[in-house]
GROMACS .gro file of C-alpha atoms in nm:
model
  180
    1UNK     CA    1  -0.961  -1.030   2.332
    2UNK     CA    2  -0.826  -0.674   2.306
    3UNK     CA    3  -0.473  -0.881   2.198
    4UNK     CA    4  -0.665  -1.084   1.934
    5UNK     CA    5  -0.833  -0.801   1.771
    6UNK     CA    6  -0.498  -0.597   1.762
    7UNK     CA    7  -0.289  -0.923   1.637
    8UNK     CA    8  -0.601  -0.886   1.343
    9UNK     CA    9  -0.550  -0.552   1.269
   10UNK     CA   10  -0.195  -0.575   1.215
   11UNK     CA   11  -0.208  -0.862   0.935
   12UNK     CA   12  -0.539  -0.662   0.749
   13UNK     CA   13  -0.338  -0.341   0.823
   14UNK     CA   14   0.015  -0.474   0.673
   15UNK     CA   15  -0.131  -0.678   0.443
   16UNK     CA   16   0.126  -1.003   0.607
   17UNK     CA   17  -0.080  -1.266   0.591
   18UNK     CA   18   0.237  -1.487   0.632
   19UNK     CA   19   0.340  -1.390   0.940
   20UNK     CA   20   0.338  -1.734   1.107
   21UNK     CA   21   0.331  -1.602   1.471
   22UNK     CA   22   0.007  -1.402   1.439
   23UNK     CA   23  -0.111  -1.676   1.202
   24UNK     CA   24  -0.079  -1.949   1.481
   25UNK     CA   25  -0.244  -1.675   1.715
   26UNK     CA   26  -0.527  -1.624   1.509
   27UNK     CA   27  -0.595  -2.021   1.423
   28UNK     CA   28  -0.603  -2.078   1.762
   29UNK     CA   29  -0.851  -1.816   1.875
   30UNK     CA   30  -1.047  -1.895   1.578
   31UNK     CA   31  -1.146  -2.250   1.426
   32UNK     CA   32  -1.231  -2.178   1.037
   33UNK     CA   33  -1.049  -2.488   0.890
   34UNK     CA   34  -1.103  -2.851   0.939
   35UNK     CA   35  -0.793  -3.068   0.929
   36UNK     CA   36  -0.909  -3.382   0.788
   37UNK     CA   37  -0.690  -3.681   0.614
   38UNK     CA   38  -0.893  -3.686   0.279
   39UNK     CA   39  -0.770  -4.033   0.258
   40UNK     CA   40  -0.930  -4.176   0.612
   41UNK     CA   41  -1.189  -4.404   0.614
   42UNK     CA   42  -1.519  -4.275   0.741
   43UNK     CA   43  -1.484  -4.379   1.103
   44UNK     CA   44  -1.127  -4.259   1.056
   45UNK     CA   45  -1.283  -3.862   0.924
   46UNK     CA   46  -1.539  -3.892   1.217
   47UNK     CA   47  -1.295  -3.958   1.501
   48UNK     CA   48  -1.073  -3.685   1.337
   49UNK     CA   49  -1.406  -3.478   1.349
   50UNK     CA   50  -1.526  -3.472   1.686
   51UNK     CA   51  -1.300  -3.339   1.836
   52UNK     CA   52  -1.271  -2.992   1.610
   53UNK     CA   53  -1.667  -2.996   1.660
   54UNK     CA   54  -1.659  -2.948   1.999
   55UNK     CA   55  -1.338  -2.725   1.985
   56UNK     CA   56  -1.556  -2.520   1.721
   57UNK     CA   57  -1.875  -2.471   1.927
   58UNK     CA   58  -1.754  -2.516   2.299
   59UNK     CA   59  -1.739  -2.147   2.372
   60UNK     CA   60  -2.018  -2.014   2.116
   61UNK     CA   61  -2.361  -2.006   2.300
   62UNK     CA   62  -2.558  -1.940   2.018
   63UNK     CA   63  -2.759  -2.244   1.899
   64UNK     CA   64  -2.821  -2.105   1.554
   65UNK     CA   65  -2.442  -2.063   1.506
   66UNK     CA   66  -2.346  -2.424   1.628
   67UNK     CA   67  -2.603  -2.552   1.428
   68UNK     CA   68  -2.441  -2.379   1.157
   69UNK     CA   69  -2.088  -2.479   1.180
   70UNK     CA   70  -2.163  -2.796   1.223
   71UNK     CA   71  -2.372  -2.837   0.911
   72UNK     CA   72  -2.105  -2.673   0.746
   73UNK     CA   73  -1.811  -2.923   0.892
   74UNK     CA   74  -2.014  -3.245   0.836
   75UNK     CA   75  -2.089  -3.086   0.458
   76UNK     CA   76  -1.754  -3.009   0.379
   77UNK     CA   77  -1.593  -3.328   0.553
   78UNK     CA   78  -1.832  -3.619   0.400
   79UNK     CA   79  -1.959  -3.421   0.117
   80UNK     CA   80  -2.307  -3.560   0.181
   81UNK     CA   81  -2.555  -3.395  -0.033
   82UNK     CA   82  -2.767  -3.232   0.226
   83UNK     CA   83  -2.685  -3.228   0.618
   84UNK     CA   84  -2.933  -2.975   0.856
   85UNK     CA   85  -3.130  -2.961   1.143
   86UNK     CA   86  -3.479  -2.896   1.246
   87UNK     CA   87  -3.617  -2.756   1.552
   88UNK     CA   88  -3.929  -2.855   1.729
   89UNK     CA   89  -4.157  -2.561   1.742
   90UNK     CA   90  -4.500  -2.620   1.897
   91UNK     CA   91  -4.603  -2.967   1.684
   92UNK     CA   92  -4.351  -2.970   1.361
   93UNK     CA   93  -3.997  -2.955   1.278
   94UNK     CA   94  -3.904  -2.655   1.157
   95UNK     CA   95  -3.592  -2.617   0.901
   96UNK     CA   96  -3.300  -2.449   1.089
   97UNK     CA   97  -2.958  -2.429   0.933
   98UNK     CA   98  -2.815  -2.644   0.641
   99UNK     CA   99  -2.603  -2.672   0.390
  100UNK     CA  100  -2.765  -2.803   0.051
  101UNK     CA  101  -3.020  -2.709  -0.184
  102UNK     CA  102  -3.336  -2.591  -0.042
  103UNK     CA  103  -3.563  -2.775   0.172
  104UNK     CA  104  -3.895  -2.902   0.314
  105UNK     CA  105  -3.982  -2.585   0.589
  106UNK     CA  106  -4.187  -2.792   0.804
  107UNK     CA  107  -4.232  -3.172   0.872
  108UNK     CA  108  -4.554  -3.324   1.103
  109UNK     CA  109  -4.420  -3.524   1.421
  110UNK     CA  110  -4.430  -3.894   1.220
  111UNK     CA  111  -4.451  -3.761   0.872
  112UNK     CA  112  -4.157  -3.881   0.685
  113UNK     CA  113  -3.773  -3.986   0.794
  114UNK     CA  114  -3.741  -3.674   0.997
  115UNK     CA  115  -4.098  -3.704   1.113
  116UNK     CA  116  -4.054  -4.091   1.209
  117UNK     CA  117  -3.702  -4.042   1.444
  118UNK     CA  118  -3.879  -3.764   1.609
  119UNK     CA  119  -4.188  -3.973   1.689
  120UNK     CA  120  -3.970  -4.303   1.780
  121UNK     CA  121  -3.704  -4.131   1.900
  122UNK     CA  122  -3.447  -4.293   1.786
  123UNK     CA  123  -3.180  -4.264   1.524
  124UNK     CA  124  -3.296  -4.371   1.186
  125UNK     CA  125  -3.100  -4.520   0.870
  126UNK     CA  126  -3.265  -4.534   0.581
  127UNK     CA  127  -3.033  -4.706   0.288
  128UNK     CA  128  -3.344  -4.625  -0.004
  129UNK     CA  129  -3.577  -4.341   0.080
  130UNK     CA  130  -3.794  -4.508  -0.202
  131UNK     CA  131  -3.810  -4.785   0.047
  132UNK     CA  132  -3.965  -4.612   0.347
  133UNK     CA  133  -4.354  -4.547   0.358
  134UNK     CA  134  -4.444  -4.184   0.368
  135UNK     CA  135  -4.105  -4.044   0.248
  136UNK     CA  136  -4.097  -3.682   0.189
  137UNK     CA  137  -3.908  -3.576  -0.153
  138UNK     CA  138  -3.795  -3.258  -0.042
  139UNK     CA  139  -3.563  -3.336  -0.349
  140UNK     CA  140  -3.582  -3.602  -0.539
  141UNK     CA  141  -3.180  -3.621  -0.610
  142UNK     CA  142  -3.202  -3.787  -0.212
  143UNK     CA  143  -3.193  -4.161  -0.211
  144UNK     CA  144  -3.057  -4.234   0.150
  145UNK     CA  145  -3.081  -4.070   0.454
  146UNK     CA  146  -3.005  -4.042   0.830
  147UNK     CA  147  -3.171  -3.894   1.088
  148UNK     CA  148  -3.082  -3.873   1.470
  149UNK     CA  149  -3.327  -3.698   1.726
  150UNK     CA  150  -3.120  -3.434   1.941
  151UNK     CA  151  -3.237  -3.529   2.327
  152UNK     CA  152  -3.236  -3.207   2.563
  153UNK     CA  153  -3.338  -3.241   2.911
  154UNK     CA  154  -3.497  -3.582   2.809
  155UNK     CA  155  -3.724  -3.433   2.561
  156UNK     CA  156  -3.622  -3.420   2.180
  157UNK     CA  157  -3.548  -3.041   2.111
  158UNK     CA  158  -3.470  -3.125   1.712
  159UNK     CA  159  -3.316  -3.384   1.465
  160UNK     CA  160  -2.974  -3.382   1.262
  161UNK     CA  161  -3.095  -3.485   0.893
  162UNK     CA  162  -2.826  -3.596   0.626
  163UNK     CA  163  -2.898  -3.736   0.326
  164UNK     CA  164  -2.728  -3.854  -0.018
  165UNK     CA  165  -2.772  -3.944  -0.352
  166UNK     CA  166  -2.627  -4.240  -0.320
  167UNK     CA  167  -2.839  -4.563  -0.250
  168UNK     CA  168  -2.686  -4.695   0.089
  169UNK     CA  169  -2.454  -4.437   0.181
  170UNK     CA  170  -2.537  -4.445   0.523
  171UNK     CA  171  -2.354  -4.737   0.748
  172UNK     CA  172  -2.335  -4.795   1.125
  173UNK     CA  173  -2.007  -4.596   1.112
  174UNK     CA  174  -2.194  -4.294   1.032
  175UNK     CA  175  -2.452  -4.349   1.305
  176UNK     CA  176  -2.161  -4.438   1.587
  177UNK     CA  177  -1.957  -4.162   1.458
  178UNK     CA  178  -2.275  -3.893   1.468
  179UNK     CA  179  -2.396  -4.023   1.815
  180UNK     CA  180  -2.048  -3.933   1.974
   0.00000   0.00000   0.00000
């Protein structure tokens, strides 16, 4: 660690951002850029994915900061319009970390998409939102959406909600490639 820091200090210090050596050191201590062939399919960007998720968050035992970066990655790789999570606390979902405009706070266990997949448990696609009975417009620019309940210790701890503007965005290579 003491190495890393020092390595840091150096490029800041000298102002050598170029220097490929401490460059390489410092990309692989720290994982801040997705490599990603923009022209992959999307079971192609999902299997490139993966693995850099669990690269990313492998070492970091802070839930909140996972939760982050992974919003983040699955933001900047698919450019969905909104991707987040929300925890169960007590008897809602509560809105954890996201990229996206702002959202709905907190969602009642069968109240909406989010609501539904935590009741049913079970990962739900939802090609119109306009469509599903009881659908919360946190913002009305959504028109698809999927959510996946997050199992811990058999009990569902949260849900992974994405959503887009697009009508039928979501496919089963999105849900195969976000259950992995």
């Amino acid at each position: 660690m003491f190495f890393y820091l020092e390595s840091l200090f150096l490029i800041y210090y000298s102002g050598d951002f170029c220097n490929f050596a401490t460059y390489n050191l410092y990309r692989s201590t720290m994982a801040e850029e997705l490599v990603i062939d923009k022209e992959a399919g999307k079971a192609e960007k999902y299997q490139e994915l993966m693995p850099q998720l669990e690269a990313l968050v492998k070492n970091e035992k802070d839930v909140i900061a996972n939760m982050a970066n992974i919003s983040a990655a699955l933001w900047q790789t698919f450019h969905f319009f909104w991707v987040g999570f929300y925890r169960v606390v007590d008897e809602e979902l509560v809105l954890g970390p996201f990229q996206g405009p702002i959202a709905c706070t907190r969602i009642r266990r069968g109240r909406g998409v989010c609501g539904s997949a935590w009741k049913e448990g079970k990962t739900l696609v939802v090609p119109d939102v306009d469509q599903f009975p009881g659908h919360i417009a946190c913002d009305c620019a959504s028109n698809s959406e999927i959510v996946l309940p997050i199992h811990v210790n058999g009990e569902i701890w949260g849900v992974l909600d994405i959503d887009s503007p697009y009508v039928g965005r979501f496919t089963e290579d999105d849900r195969e490639g976000l259950t992995k």
